[in-house]
Structure formats: C-alpha cells, structure tokens
C-alpha cells in the first residue's frame, strides 16, 4: 500500500442514498413548518417559507454535487509509520495519524453500506479519531489487519523482551 488508494465508485451511490434520505427529512420538516408556522410566525410566515425554500434549493445542489466531488478528492495511504487521509467537498482535510498513536481500529457498516458491500474503518488515537470511509468490506478488513500488525510490530520493537525469572518463586 505504498501509493494513495482511491475509493470504489459504489461510494457515490451510498452518498446519494444517504443524502437523499436526509433531504427527505428536511422536506418533511419544511412541510410541517408550512402547516404549523402560519400560527407562530403570523406576519413573517411568507418570508420565512421563502428562506426555507432557498435553503432547500442550496441543500439540493449540495446533495447532487457533493458525492462526485468527494469521490474525486478522497484518497488515503497507509505506510509503516503513518495513516494519511485526504478528503473534502467544501473544506479540504488532510489528516496524518502516526501509527504509534493508534489505540483502536474498528470496522463498521451502516444499513446502506451493508447493502452495497461497503464499510468504514475508524482509527482511534489519544488525540481523536480518523475514519477511512466507503471502503469495500474486504479492503476494510485488510486495512484493519494491516494497522493491527503495524501497531503490534511497533510495540514489539519498543518493549524489550521480558527476561526469564531468576530463581524460583519460593526463593
């Protein structure tokens, strides 16, 4: 895994489905606000609804544009000494996690990703969490095994072998 790795294109579908579900919830909130806001915002009902419709339009543009942009920008690399993740849609992030700081590696799969055969690897450190998103399940397993072996090897190099006990316990 010397070079940067890219995601499977199924991640775009997963993001579209997840964003669509969130957008449907937002539309439901809009519908409820339209029904009940008239009484609460009596003189400002119409301007508030236009603002909310503007927000819906902006979110819709993001829902449509974000998945391909995220896919194009997302890449990761794991070396013997660090995990390097580059991602972002509006805000570009570059996360570097030293292997020596890794405390826990977890693989998780939500319902949408389970259907699509995708998973995410969450790497916990003392300073926070880094996540490798939208990996194929087999790739997620390989990444977790690789990280565990790198951490184990680093620990073996740092902790000297326990010397054999001198004498018997009853001495």
PDB file of C-alpha atoms in Angstrom:
ATOM      1  CA  UNK A   1       0.000   0.000   0.000  1.00  0.00           C
ATOM      2  CA  UNK A   2       2.764   2.469  -0.921  1.00  0.00           C
ATOM      3  CA  UNK A   3       0.681   4.848  -3.073  1.00  0.00           C
ATOM      4  CA  UNK A   4      -2.557   6.626  -2.405  1.00  0.00           C
ATOM      5  CA  UNK A   5      -5.642   4.446  -2.692  1.00  0.00           C
ATOM      6  CA  UNK A   6      -8.962   5.580  -4.102  1.00  0.00           C
ATOM      7  CA  UNK A   7     -12.481   4.523  -3.225  1.00  0.00           C
ATOM      8  CA  UNK A   8     -14.784   2.187  -5.081  1.00  0.00           C
ATOM      9  CA  UNK A   9     -17.346   4.052  -7.219  1.00  0.00           C
ATOM     10  CA  UNK A  10     -20.128   2.430  -5.153  1.00  0.00           C
ATOM     11  CA  UNK A  11     -19.379   5.093  -2.556  1.00  0.00           C
ATOM     12  CA  UNK A  12     -21.076   7.676  -4.785  1.00  0.00           C
ATOM     13  CA  UNK A  13     -24.300   5.649  -4.745  1.00  0.00           C
ATOM     14  CA  UNK A  14     -24.052   5.258  -0.961  1.00  0.00           C
ATOM     15  CA  UNK A  15     -23.626   9.012  -0.538  1.00  0.00           C
ATOM     16  CA  UNK A  16     -26.555   9.759  -2.886  1.00  0.00           C
ATOM     17  CA  UNK A  17     -28.821   7.416  -0.917  1.00  0.00           C
ATOM     18  CA  UNK A  18     -27.724   8.849   2.446  1.00  0.00           C
ATOM     19  CA  UNK A  19     -28.073  12.437   1.252  1.00  0.00           C
ATOM     20  CA  UNK A  20     -31.476  11.681  -0.310  1.00  0.00           C
ATOM     21  CA  UNK A  21     -32.757  10.302   2.990  1.00  0.00           C
ATOM     22  CA  UNK A  22     -31.516  13.404   4.823  1.00  0.00           C
ATOM     23  CA  UNK A  23     -33.108  15.611   2.176  1.00  0.00           C
ATOM     24  CA  UNK A  24     -36.448  13.821   2.569  1.00  0.00           C
ATOM     25  CA  UNK A  25     -36.307  14.519   6.312  1.00  0.00           C
ATOM     26  CA  UNK A  26     -35.594  18.168   5.553  1.00  0.00           C
ATOM     27  CA  UNK A  27     -38.593  18.295   3.186  1.00  0.00           C
ATOM     28  CA  UNK A  28     -40.773  16.739   5.910  1.00  0.00           C
ATOM     29  CA  UNK A  29     -39.619  19.465   8.316  1.00  0.00           C
ATOM     30  CA  UNK A  30     -40.453  22.044   5.643  1.00  0.00           C
ATOM     31  CA  UNK A  31     -43.932  20.563   5.208  1.00  0.00           C
ATOM     32  CA  UNK A  32     -44.549  20.609   8.961  1.00  0.00           C
ATOM     33  CA  UNK A  33     -43.232  24.156   9.206  1.00  0.00           C
ATOM     34  CA  UNK A  34     -45.555  25.213   6.396  1.00  0.00           C
ATOM     35  CA  UNK A  35     -48.528  23.723   8.213  1.00  0.00           C
ATOM     36  CA  UNK A  36     -47.768  24.962  11.730  1.00  0.00           C
ATOM     37  CA  UNK A  37     -45.644  28.081  11.183  1.00  0.00           C
ATOM     38  CA  UNK A  38     -48.536  30.199   9.991  1.00  0.00           C
ATOM     39  CA  UNK A  39     -49.873  30.485  13.510  1.00  0.00           C
ATOM     40  CA  UNK A  40     -46.462  31.073  15.119  1.00  0.00           C
ATOM     41  CA  UNK A  41     -44.877  33.440  12.577  1.00  0.00           C
ATOM     42  CA  UNK A  42     -48.104  35.117  11.525  1.00  0.00           C
ATOM     43  CA  UNK A  43     -46.756  38.317   9.918  1.00  0.00           C
ATOM     44  CA  UNK A  44     -43.478  36.664   8.786  1.00  0.00           C
ATOM     45  CA  UNK A  45     -44.809  33.347   7.525  1.00  0.00           C
ATOM     46  CA  UNK A  46     -44.322  34.007   3.836  1.00  0.00           C
ATOM     47  CA  UNK A  47     -40.728  35.397   4.068  1.00  0.00           C
ATOM     48  CA  UNK A  48     -39.742  32.544   6.408  1.00  0.00           C
ATOM     49  CA  UNK A  49     -41.080  29.981   3.944  1.00  0.00           C
ATOM     50  CA  UNK A  50     -39.136  31.602   1.087  1.00  0.00           C
ATOM     51  CA  UNK A  51     -35.971  31.475   3.162  1.00  0.00           C
ATOM     52  CA  UNK A  52     -36.601  27.820   3.947  1.00  0.00           C
ATOM     53  CA  UNK A  53     -37.235  27.099   0.245  1.00  0.00           C
ATOM     54  CA  UNK A  54     -33.924  28.822  -0.561  1.00  0.00           C
ATOM     55  CA  UNK A  55     -32.199  26.610   1.980  1.00  0.00           C
ATOM     56  CA  UNK A  56     -33.845  23.557   0.406  1.00  0.00           C
ATOM     57  CA  UNK A  57     -32.560  24.620  -3.020  1.00  0.00           C
ATOM     58  CA  UNK A  58     -28.999  25.114  -1.749  1.00  0.00           C
ATOM     59  CA  UNK A  59     -29.053  21.762   0.038  1.00  0.00           C
ATOM     60  CA  UNK A  60     -30.377  20.082  -3.121  1.00  0.00           C
ATOM     61  CA  UNK A  61     -27.454  21.462  -5.132  1.00  0.00           C
ATOM     62  CA  UNK A  62     -25.059  20.158  -2.470  1.00  0.00           C
ATOM     63  CA  UNK A  63     -26.775  16.739  -2.450  1.00  0.00           C
ATOM     64  CA  UNK A  64     -26.318  16.455  -6.220  1.00  0.00           C
ATOM     65  CA  UNK A  65     -22.777  17.869  -6.486  1.00  0.00           C
ATOM     66  CA  UNK A  66     -21.084  16.620  -3.283  1.00  0.00           C
ATOM     67  CA  UNK A  67     -20.800  12.837  -3.903  1.00  0.00           C
ATOM     68  CA  UNK A  68     -18.762  13.011  -7.141  1.00  0.00           C
ATOM     69  CA  UNK A  69     -16.571  15.788  -5.716  1.00  0.00           C
ATOM     70  CA  UNK A  70     -15.970  13.806  -2.520  1.00  0.00           C
ATOM     71  CA  UNK A  71     -15.125  10.718  -4.584  1.00  0.00           C
ATOM     72  CA  UNK A  72     -12.672  12.665  -6.760  1.00  0.00           C
ATOM     73  CA  UNK A  73     -10.864  14.208  -3.779  1.00  0.00           C
ATOM     74  CA  UNK A  74     -10.835  11.289  -1.342  1.00  0.00           C
ATOM     75  CA  UNK A  75      -7.661   9.234  -1.095  1.00  0.00           C
ATOM     76  CA  UNK A  76      -5.712   7.522   1.632  1.00  0.00           C
ATOM     77  CA  UNK A  77      -2.339   5.933   2.174  1.00  0.00           C
ATOM     78  CA  UNK A  78      -1.002   3.706   4.923  1.00  0.00           C
ATOM     79  CA  UNK A  79       2.751   3.472   5.407  1.00  0.00           C
ATOM     80  CA  UNK A  80       4.863   1.810   8.078  1.00  0.00           C
ATOM     81  CA  UNK A  81       4.749   4.942  10.232  1.00  0.00           C
ATOM     82  CA  UNK A  82       1.506   6.812   9.438  1.00  0.00           C
ATOM     83  CA  UNK A  83      -2.002   6.941   8.022  1.00  0.00           C
ATOM     84  CA  UNK A  84      -2.583   9.751   5.535  1.00  0.00           C
ATOM     85  CA  UNK A  85      -6.179  10.696   4.563  1.00  0.00           C
ATOM     86  CA  UNK A  86      -7.118  13.491   2.154  1.00  0.00           C
ATOM     87  CA  UNK A  87     -10.769  14.383   1.654  1.00  0.00           C
ATOM     88  CA  UNK A  88     -13.333  17.132   1.453  1.00  0.00           C
ATOM     89  CA  UNK A  89     -16.030  18.792  -0.583  1.00  0.00           C
ATOM     90  CA  UNK A  90     -16.158  22.419   0.566  1.00  0.00           C
ATOM     91  CA  UNK A  91     -13.406  22.151   3.164  1.00  0.00           C
ATOM     92  CA  UNK A  92     -10.341  20.110   2.219  1.00  0.00           C
ATOM     93  CA  UNK A  93      -8.919  17.997   5.035  1.00  0.00           C
ATOM     94  CA  UNK A  94      -5.517  16.337   5.283  1.00  0.00           C
ATOM     95  CA  UNK A  95      -5.268  14.011   8.273  1.00  0.00           C
ATOM     96  CA  UNK A  96      -1.975  12.419   9.307  1.00  0.00           C
ATOM     97  CA  UNK A  97      -2.113   9.832  12.075  1.00  0.00           C
ATOM     98  CA  UNK A  98       1.162   8.364  13.373  1.00  0.00           C
ATOM     99  CA  UNK A  99       0.885   4.579  13.703  1.00  0.00           C
ATOM    100  CA  UNK A 100       2.411   4.808  17.174  1.00  0.00           C
ATOM    101  CA  UNK A 101      -0.640   6.808  18.332  1.00  0.00           C
ATOM    102  CA  UNK A 102      -3.236   4.254  17.211  1.00  0.00           C
ATOM    103  CA  UNK A 103      -5.193   2.806  20.142  1.00  0.00           C
ATOM    104  CA  UNK A 104      -8.098   1.060  18.451  1.00  0.00           C
ATOM    105  CA  UNK A 105      -9.209   0.073  14.962  1.00  0.00           C
ATOM    106  CA  UNK A 106     -12.911  -0.569  14.345  1.00  0.00           C
ATOM    107  CA  UNK A 107     -14.824  -1.641  11.250  1.00  0.00           C
ATOM    108  CA  UNK A 108     -18.462  -0.601  10.997  1.00  0.00           C
ATOM    109  CA  UNK A 109     -21.210  -0.887   8.406  1.00  0.00           C
ATOM    110  CA  UNK A 110     -24.463   1.016   8.329  1.00  0.00           C
ATOM    111  CA  UNK A 111     -27.565  -0.343   6.613  1.00  0.00           C
ATOM    112  CA  UNK A 112     -26.931   1.393   3.268  1.00  0.00           C
ATOM    113  CA  UNK A 113     -23.257   0.442   3.202  1.00  0.00           C
ATOM    114  CA  UNK A 114     -24.084  -3.138   4.183  1.00  0.00           C
ATOM    115  CA  UNK A 115     -26.355  -3.479   1.161  1.00  0.00           C
ATOM    116  CA  UNK A 116     -23.632  -2.041  -1.102  1.00  0.00           C
ATOM    117  CA  UNK A 117     -20.805  -4.095   0.439  1.00  0.00           C
ATOM    118  CA  UNK A 118     -19.037  -1.074   1.933  1.00  0.00           C
ATOM    119  CA  UNK A 119     -17.632  -0.386   5.388  1.00  0.00           C
ATOM    120  CA  UNK A 120     -15.703   2.259   7.262  1.00  0.00           C
ATOM    121  CA  UNK A 121     -12.585   1.865   9.364  1.00  0.00           C
ATOM    122  CA  UNK A 122     -12.453   4.097  12.426  1.00  0.00           C
ATOM    123  CA  UNK A 123      -8.994   4.654  13.895  1.00  0.00           C
ATOM    124  CA  UNK A 124      -8.998   5.932  17.461  1.00  0.00           C
ATOM    125  CA  UNK A 125      -5.981   7.736  18.901  1.00  0.00           C
ATOM    126  CA  UNK A 126      -5.343   9.625  22.107  1.00  0.00           C
ATOM    127  CA  UNK A 127      -5.889  12.859  20.159  1.00  0.00           C
ATOM    128  CA  UNK A 128      -9.045  11.956  18.293  1.00  0.00           C
ATOM    129  CA  UNK A 129     -10.497   9.793  15.564  1.00  0.00           C
ATOM    130  CA  UNK A 130      -9.684   9.310  11.876  1.00  0.00           C
ATOM    131  CA  UNK A 131     -12.032   7.455   9.566  1.00  0.00           C
ATOM    132  CA  UNK A 132     -11.486   5.715   6.264  1.00  0.00           C
ATOM    133  CA  UNK A 133     -14.927   5.922   4.659  1.00  0.00           C
ATOM    134  CA  UNK A 134     -16.667   3.850   1.985  1.00  0.00           C
ATOM    135  CA  UNK A 135     -14.134   1.010   1.718  1.00  0.00           C
ATOM    136  CA  UNK A 136     -15.177  -2.321   0.290  1.00  0.00           C
ATOM    137  CA  UNK A 137     -15.619  -4.800   3.140  1.00  0.00           C
ATOM    138  CA  UNK A 138     -12.611  -6.882   2.078  1.00  0.00           C
ATOM    139  CA  UNK A 139     -10.456  -3.751   1.816  1.00  0.00           C
ATOM    140  CA  UNK A 140     -11.644  -2.594   5.254  1.00  0.00           C
ATOM    141  CA  UNK A 141     -10.655  -5.976   6.720  1.00  0.00           C
ATOM    142  CA  UNK A 142      -7.223  -5.769   5.043  1.00  0.00           C
ATOM    143  CA  UNK A 143      -6.696  -2.224   6.307  1.00  0.00           C
ATOM    144  CA  UNK A 144      -7.657  -3.197   9.872  1.00  0.00           C
ATOM    145  CA  UNK A 145      -5.334  -6.222   9.791  1.00  0.00           C
ATOM    146  CA  UNK A 146      -2.505  -4.109   8.368  1.00  0.00           C
ATOM    147  CA  UNK A 147      -2.941  -1.444  11.039  1.00  0.00           C
ATOM    148  CA  UNK A 148      -3.095  -4.022  13.820  1.00  0.00           C
ATOM    149  CA  UNK A 149       0.073  -5.706  12.549  1.00  0.00           C
ATOM    150  CA  UNK A 150       1.898  -2.359  12.208  1.00  0.00           C
ATOM    151  CA  UNK A 151       0.921  -1.350  15.741  1.00  0.00           C
ATOM    152  CA  UNK A 152       1.878  -4.806  17.073  1.00  0.00           C
ATOM    153  CA  UNK A 153       5.254  -4.683  15.336  1.00  0.00           C
ATOM    154  CA  UNK A 154       5.925  -1.188  16.681  1.00  0.00           C
ATOM    155  CA  UNK A 155       5.047  -2.301  20.217  1.00  0.00           C
ATOM    156  CA  UNK A 156       7.357  -5.334  19.964  1.00  0.00           C
ATOM    157  CA  UNK A 157      10.221  -3.087  18.878  1.00  0.00           C
ATOM    158  CA  UNK A 158       9.695  -0.719  21.811  1.00  0.00           C
ATOM    159  CA  UNK A 159       9.069  -3.203  24.624  1.00  0.00           C
ATOM    160  CA  UNK A 160      12.143  -5.280  25.426  1.00  0.00           C
ATOM    161  CA  UNK A 161      11.659  -8.999  25.884  1.00  0.00           C
ATOM    162  CA  UNK A 162      10.820  -9.956  29.457  1.00  0.00           C
ATOM    163  CA  UNK A 163      13.903 -11.610  30.952  1.00  0.00           C
ATOM    164  CA  UNK A 164      13.491 -15.130  32.299  1.00  0.00           C
ATOM    165  CA  UNK A 165      12.803 -15.205  36.012  1.00  0.00           C
ATOM    166  CA  UNK A 166      15.859 -15.684  38.128  1.00  0.00           C
ATOM    167  CA  UNK A 167      15.331 -18.310  40.754  1.00  0.00           C
ATOM    168  CA  UNK A 168      12.119 -19.999  41.711  1.00  0.00           C
ATOM    169  CA  UNK A 169       9.071 -18.220  43.135  1.00  0.00           C
ATOM    170  CA  UNK A 170       9.733 -19.632  46.589  1.00  0.00           C
ATOM    171  CA  UNK A 171      13.251 -18.165  46.948  1.00  0.00           C
TER     172      UNK A 171
END
